[in-house]
Short mmCIF file of C-alpha atoms and ligand atoms in Angstrom, two decimals:
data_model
loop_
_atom_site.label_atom_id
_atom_site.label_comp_id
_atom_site.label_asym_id
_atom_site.label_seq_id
_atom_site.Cartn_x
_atom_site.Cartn_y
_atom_site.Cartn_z
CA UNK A 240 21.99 -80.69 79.19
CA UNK A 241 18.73 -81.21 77.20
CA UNK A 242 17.16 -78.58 79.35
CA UNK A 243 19.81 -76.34 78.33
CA UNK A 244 19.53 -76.98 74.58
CA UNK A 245 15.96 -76.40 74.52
CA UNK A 246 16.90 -72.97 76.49
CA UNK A 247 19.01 -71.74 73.94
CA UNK A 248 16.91 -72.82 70.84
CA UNK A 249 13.57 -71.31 72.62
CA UNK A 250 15.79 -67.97 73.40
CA UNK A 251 16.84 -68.08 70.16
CA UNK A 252 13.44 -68.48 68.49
CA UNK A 253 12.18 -65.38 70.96
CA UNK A 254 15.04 -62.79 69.73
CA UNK A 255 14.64 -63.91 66.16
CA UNK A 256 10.74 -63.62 66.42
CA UNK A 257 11.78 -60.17 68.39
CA UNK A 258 14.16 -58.93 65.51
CA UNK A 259 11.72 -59.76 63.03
CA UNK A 260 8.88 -57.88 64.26
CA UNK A 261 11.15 -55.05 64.57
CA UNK A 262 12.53 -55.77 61.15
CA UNK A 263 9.16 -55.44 59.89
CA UNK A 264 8.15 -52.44 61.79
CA UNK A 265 10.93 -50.79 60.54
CA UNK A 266 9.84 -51.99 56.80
CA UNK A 267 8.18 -48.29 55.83
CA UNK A 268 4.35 -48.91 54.26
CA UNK A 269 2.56 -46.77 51.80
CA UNK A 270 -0.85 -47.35 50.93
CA UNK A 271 -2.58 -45.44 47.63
CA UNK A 272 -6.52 -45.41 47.53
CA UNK A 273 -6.56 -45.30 43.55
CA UNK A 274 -4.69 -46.50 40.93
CA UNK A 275 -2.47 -43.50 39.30
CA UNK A 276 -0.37 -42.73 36.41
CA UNK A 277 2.36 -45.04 36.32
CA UNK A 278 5.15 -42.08 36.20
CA UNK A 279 3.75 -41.53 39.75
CA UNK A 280 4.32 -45.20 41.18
CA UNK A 281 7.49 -45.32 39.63
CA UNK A 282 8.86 -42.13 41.31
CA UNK A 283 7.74 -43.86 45.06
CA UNK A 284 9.09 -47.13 44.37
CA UNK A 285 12.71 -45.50 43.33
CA UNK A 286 12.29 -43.25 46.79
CA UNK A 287 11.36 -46.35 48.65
CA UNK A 288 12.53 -49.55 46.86
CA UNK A 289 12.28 -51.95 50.15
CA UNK A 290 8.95 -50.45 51.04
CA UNK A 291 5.80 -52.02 51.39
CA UNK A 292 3.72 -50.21 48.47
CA UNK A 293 -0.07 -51.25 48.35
CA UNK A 294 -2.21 -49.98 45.55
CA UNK A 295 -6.16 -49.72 45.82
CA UNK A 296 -6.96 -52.08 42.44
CA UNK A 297 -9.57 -49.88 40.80
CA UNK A 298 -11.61 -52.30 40.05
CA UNK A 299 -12.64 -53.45 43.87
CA UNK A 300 -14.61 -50.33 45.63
CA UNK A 301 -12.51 -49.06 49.28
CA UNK A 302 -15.18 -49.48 51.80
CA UNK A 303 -14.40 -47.45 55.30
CA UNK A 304 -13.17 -50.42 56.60
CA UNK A 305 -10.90 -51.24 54.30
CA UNK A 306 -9.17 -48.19 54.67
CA UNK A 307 -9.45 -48.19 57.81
CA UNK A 308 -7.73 -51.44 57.88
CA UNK A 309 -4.96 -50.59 55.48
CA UNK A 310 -3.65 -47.41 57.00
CA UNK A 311 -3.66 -48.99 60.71
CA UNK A 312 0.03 -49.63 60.66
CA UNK A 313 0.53 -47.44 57.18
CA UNK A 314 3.38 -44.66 57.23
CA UNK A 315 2.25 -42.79 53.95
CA UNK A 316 -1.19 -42.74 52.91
CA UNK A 317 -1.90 -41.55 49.21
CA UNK A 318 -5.55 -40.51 48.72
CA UNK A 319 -8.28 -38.83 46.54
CA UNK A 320 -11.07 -36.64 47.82
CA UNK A 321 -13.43 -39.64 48.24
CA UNK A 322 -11.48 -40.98 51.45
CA UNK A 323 -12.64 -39.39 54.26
CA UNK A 324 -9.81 -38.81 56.60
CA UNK A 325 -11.98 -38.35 59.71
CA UNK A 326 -10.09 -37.77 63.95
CA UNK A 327 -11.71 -41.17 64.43
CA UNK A 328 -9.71 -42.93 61.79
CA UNK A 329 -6.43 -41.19 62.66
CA UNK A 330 -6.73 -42.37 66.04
CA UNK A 331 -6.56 -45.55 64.58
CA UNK A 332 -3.36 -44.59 61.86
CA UNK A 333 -0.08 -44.45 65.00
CA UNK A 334 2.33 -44.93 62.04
CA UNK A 335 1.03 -42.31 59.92
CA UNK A 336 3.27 -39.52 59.14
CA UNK A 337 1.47 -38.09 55.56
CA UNK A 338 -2.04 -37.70 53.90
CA UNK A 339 -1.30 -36.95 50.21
CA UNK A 340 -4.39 -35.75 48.56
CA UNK A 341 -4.66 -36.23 45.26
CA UNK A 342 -6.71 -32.92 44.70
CA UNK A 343 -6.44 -29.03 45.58
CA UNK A 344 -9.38 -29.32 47.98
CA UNK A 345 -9.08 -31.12 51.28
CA UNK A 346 -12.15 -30.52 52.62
CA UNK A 347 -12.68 -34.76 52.91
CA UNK A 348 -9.46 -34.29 55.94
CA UNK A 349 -9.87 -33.29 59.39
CA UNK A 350 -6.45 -31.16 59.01
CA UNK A 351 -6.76 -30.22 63.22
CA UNK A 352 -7.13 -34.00 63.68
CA UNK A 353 -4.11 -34.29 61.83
CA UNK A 354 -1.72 -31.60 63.09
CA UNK A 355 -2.39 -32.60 66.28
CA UNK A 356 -1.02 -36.06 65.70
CA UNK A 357 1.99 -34.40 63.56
CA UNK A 358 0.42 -36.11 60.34
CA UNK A 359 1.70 -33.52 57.25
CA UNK A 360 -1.20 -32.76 54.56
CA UNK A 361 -0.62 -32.02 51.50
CA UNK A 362 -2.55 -31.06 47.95
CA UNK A 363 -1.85 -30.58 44.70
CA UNK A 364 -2.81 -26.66 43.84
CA UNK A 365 -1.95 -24.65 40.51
CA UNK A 366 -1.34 -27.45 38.16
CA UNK A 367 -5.70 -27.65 37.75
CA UNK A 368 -6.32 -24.20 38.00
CA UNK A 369 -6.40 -23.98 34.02
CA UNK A 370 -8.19 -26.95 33.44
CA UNK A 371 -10.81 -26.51 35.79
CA UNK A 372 -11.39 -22.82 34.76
CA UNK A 373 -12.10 -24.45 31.04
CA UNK A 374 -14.72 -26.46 31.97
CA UNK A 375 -16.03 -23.99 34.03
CA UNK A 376 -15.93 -21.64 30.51
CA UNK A 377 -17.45 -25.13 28.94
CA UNK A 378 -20.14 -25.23 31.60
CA UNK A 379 -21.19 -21.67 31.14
CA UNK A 380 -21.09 -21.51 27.37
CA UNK A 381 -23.25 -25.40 27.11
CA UNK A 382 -26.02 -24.17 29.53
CA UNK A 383 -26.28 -20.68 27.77
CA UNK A 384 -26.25 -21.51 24.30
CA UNK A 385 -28.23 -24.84 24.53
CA UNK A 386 -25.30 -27.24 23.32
CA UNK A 387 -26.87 -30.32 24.72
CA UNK A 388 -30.19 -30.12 24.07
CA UNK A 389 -28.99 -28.64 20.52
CA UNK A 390 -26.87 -31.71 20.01
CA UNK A 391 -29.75 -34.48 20.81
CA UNK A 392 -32.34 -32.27 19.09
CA UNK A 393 -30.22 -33.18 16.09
CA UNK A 394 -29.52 -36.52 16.96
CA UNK A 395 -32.86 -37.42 17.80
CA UNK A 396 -34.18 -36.63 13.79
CA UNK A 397 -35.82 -33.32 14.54
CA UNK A 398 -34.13 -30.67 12.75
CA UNK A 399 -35.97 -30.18 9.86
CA UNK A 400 -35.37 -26.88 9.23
CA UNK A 401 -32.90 -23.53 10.19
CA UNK A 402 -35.41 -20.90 11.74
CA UNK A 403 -34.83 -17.90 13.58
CA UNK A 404 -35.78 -18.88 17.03
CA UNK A 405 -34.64 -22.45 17.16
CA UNK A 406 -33.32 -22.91 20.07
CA UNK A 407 -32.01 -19.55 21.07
CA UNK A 408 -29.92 -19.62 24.10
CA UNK A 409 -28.14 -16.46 26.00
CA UNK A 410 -25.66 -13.91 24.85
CA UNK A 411 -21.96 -13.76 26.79
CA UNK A 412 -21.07 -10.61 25.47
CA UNK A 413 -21.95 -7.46 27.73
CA UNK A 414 -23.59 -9.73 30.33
CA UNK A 415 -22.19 -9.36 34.13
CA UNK A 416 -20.43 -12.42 35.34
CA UNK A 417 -20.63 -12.86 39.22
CA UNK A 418 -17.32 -14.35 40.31
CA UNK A 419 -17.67 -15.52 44.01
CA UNK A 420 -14.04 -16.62 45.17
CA UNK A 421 -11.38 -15.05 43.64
CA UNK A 422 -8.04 -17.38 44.33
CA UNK A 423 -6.03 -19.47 41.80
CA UNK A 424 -9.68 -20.87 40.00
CA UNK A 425 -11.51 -17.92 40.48
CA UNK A 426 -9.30 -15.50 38.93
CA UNK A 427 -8.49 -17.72 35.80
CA UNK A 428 -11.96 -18.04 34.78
CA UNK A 429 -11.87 -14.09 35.30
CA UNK A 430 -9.48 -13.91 32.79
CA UNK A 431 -10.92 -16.01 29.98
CA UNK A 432 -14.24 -14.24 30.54
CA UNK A 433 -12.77 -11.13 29.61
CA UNK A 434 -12.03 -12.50 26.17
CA UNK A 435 -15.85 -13.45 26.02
CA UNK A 436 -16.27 -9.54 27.06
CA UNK A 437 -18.24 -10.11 30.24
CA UNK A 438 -18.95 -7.90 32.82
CA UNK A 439 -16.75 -9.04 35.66
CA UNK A 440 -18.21 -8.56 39.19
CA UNK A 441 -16.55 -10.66 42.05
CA UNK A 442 -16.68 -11.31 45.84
CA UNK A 443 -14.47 -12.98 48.01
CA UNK A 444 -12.66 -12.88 51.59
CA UNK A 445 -10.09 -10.71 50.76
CA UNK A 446 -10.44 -7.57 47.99
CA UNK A 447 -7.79 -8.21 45.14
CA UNK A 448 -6.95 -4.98 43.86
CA UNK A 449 -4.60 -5.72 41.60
CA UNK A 450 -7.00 -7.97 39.76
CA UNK A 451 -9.44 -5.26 39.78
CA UNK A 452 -7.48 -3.22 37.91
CA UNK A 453 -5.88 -6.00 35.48
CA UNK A 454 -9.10 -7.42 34.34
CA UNK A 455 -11.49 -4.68 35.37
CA UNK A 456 -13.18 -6.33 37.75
CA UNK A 457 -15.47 -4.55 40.58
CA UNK A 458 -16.07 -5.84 44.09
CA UNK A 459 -19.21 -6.58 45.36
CA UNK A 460 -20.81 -7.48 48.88
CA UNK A 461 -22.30 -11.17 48.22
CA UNK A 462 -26.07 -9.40 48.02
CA UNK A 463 -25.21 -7.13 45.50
CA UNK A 464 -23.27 -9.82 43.46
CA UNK A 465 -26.46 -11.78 43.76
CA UNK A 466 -28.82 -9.35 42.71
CA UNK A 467 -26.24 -8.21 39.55
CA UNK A 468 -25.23 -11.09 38.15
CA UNK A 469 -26.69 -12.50 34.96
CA UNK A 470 -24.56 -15.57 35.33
CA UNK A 471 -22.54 -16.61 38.74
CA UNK A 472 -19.66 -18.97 38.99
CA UNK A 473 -18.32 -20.58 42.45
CA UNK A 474 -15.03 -20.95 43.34
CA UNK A 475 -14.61 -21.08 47.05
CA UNK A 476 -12.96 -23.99 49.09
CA UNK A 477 -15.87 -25.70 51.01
CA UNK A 478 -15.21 -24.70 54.98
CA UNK A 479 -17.69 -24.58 57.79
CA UNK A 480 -17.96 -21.22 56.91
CA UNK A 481 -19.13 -21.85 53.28
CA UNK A 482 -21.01 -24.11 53.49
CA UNK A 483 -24.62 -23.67 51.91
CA UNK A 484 -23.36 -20.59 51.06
CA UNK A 485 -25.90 -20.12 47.99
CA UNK A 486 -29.18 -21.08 49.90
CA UNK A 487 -32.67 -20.31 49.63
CA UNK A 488 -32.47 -17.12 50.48
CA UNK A 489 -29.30 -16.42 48.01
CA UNK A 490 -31.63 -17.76 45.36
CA UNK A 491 -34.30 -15.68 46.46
CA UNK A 492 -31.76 -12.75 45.41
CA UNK A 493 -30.75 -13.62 41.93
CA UNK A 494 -32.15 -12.87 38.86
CA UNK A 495 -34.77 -15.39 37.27
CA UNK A 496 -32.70 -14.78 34.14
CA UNK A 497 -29.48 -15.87 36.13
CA UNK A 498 -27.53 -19.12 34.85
CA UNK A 499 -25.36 -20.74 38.06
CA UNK A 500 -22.23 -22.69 37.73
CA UNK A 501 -20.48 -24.77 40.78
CA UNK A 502 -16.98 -26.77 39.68
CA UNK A 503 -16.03 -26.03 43.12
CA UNK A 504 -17.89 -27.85 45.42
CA UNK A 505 -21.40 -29.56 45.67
CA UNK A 506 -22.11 -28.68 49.37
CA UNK A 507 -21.41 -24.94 48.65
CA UNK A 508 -24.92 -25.06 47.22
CA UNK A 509 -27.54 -26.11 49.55
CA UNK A 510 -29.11 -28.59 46.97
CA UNK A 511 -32.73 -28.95 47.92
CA UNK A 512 -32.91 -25.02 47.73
CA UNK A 513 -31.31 -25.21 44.23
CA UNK A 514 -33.89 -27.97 43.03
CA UNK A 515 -36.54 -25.93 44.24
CA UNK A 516 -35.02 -22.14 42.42
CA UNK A 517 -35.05 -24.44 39.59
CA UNK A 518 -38.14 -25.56 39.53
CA UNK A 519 -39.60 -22.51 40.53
CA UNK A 520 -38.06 -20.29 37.66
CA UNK A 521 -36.25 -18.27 40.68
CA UNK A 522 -33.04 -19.02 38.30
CA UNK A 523 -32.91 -20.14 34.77
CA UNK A 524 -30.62 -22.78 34.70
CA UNK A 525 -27.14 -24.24 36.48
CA UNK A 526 -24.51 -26.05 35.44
CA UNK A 527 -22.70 -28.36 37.96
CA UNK A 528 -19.44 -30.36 38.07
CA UNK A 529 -20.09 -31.17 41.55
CA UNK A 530 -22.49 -32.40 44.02
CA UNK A 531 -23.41 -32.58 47.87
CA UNK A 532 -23.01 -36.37 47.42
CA UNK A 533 -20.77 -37.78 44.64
CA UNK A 534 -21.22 -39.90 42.97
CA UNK A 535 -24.68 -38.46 42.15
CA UNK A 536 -27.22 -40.83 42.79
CA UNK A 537 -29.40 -41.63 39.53
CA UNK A 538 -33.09 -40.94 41.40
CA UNK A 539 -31.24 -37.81 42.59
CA UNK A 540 -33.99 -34.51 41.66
CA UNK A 541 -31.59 -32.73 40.01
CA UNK A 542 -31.15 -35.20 37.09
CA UNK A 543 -34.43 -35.07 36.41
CA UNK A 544 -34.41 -31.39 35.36
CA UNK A 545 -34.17 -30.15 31.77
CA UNK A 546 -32.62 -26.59 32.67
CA UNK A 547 -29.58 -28.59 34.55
CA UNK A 548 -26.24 -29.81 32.73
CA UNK A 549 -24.62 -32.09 35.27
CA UNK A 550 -20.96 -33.58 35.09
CA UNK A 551 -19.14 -36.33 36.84
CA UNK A 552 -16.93 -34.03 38.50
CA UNK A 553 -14.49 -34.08 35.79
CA UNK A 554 -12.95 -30.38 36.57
CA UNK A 555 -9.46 -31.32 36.24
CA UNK A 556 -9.61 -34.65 34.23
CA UNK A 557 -7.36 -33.66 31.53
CA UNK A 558 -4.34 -36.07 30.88
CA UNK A 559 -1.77 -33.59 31.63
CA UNK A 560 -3.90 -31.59 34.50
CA UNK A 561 -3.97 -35.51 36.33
CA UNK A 562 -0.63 -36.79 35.19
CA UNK A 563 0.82 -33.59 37.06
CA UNK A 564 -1.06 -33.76 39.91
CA UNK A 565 -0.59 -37.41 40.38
CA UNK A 566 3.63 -36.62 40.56
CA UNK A 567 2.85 -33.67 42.50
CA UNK A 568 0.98 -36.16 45.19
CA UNK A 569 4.11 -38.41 44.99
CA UNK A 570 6.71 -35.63 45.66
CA UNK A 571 4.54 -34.63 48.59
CA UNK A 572 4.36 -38.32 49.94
CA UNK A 573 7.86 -38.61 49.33
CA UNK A 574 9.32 -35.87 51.03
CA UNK A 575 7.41 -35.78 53.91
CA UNK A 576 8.17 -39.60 54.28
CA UNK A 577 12.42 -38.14 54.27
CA UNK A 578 11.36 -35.92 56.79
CA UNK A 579 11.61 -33.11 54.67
CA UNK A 580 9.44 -29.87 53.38
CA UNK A 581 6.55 -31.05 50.73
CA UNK A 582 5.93 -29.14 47.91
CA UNK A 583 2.52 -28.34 49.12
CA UNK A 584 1.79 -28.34 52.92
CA UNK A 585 -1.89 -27.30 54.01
CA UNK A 586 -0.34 -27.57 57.95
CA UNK A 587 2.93 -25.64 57.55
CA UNK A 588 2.46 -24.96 61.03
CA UNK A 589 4.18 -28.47 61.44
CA UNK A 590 7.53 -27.24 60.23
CA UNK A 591 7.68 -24.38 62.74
C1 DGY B 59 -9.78 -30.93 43.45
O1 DGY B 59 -8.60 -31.11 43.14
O2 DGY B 59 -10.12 -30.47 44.54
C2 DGY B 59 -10.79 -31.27 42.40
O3 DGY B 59 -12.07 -31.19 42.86
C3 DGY B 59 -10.52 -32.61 41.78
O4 DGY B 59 -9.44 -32.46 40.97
#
């Protein structure tokens, strides 16, 4: 009889051990690399109220490991461009049915790594096309007219007097523009340089007619757009394909005269060859957003060069630009997690 009761209560434990597991299986668990805007949170947790929902605390840095520790048994994964989504970690993600990105680009995902394993991508285009085509407006204008070193030549006690040539930067007006990529970015910044009556010269994968009528823009082989342009802005995704895209020899093309801008991204430039056009004169100055290696490491060459305004990567960090993309990222999470068509899917081919 004793035997018996001991039976039951051990089967008993088993199943309920059994059913609990399951129970917690079933339990669905998000995981999101950053702290975000609070509207953002609040929209997953109403979509998901029993679900597990783990927030990366800002203030503690997400090593590799720790990621890939979190999204082992994780069924929505939430990240920024910084995570790097790598075949290798997927292998180790079985539950993993969506990488949000918190960004337009997604060049940090291995998207075929992905779609193989039925993972949906998604990204968060159009709502920073206008904010990064400002500051790319902001970058050109503060390396051609000086702002910076203006502003500290003030601050630091030296202006003692207005003179003609003090500190004379570069006329907008009637120069030629080189726009290389001309998609959502690309072909905003086109349209505020025409009200700073630029030249407008572009190249990219496909010809866009219609833009070449609207804004008056002329297509150019890559060479030519090189060897033209007085100031060059990049706006291409960064693919195998573009990658060092502007290298030596690029620079080797351009005009010594020529003032580059990247908000796009750092590895489009091959940055050793940039230091050295620098240096060298071969271009006059550049003004970056973005880097080969963010964050940009303090004994990193290019920081020590006067004819270089560098930024944090800040292209869409406007309240409203990040607010939207942060809700954007949680519709995507959300609906993929229901099983149904994100707002923005990079592998559509998924939903065939
Ligand atoms: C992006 O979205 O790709 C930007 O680089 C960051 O907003």
């Amino acid at each position: 009889m004793d035997e018996m009761i001991s039976f039951i209560f051990l089967f008993n434990i088993e199943s309920f051990l059994f059913l609990l597991e399951k129970l917690l299986h079933m339990i669905q668990k998000i995981f999101i690399t950053r702290e975000l805007m609070p509207e953002s949170i609040k929209l997953i947790r109403e979509a998901f109220p029993s679900a597990q929902i783990k927030i990366q605390p800002e203030s503690e840095i997400l090593t590799p490991d720790k990621l890939r520790e979190e999204i082992k048994d994780t069924d929505g994964l939430l990240c920024t461009l910084r995570e790097k989504i790598s075949a290798d970690l997927l292998e180790n993600a079985p539950r993993l049915k969506v990488i949000s990105n918190y960004a337009v680009g997604f060049d940090n995902i291995d998207i075929k790594a992905a779609t193989t394993r039925g993972i949906m991508v998604t990204n968060t285009p159009d709502v920073l096309t206008d904010a990064t085509a400002d500051l790319t407006m902001a970058l050109l204008l503060v390396t051609a007219r000086r702002i910076i070193e203006a502003e500290d030549y003030l601050r630091s006690s030296q202006w003692k007097r207005w003179s003609p040539l003090l500190l004379c930067g570069t006329e907008l007006a009637g120069k030629t523009l080189g726009i290389i990529g001309l998609g959502r970015i690309g072909s905003a910044v086109a349209r505020r340089a025409r009200g700073f009556k630029f030249d407008l010269v572009y190249h990219s994968r496909t010809r866009k007619p219609h833009l070449e009528t609207e804004l008056k823009m002329k297509y150019l082989s890559l060479t030519e757009l090189l060897k033209q342009s007085d100031f060059i802005s990049l706006h291409v995704p960064l693919t195998p394909e573009t990658k060092h895209l502007i290298d030596e020899d690029e620079f080797n093309l351009m005009k010594p005269t020529c003032i580059l801008i990247n908000t796009a991204r750092g590895a489009v430039i091959n940055e050793a060859a940039l230091v050295d056009a620098l240096k060298k004169g071969k271009i006059h100055a550049a003004g970056l957003d973005v880097y080969e290696k963010e964050p940009i490491s303090t004994d990193n060459p290019i920081l020590s060069l006067s004819n270089v305004i560098a930024l944090p990567h800040i292209g869409s960090a406007t309240i409203e630009t990040r607010t939207m993309m942060a809700i954007i990222a949680a519709k995507n999470l959300i609906l993929a997690l229901k099983g149904e068509k994100p707002i923005s899917l990079i592998n559509a081919e998924l939903l065939t």
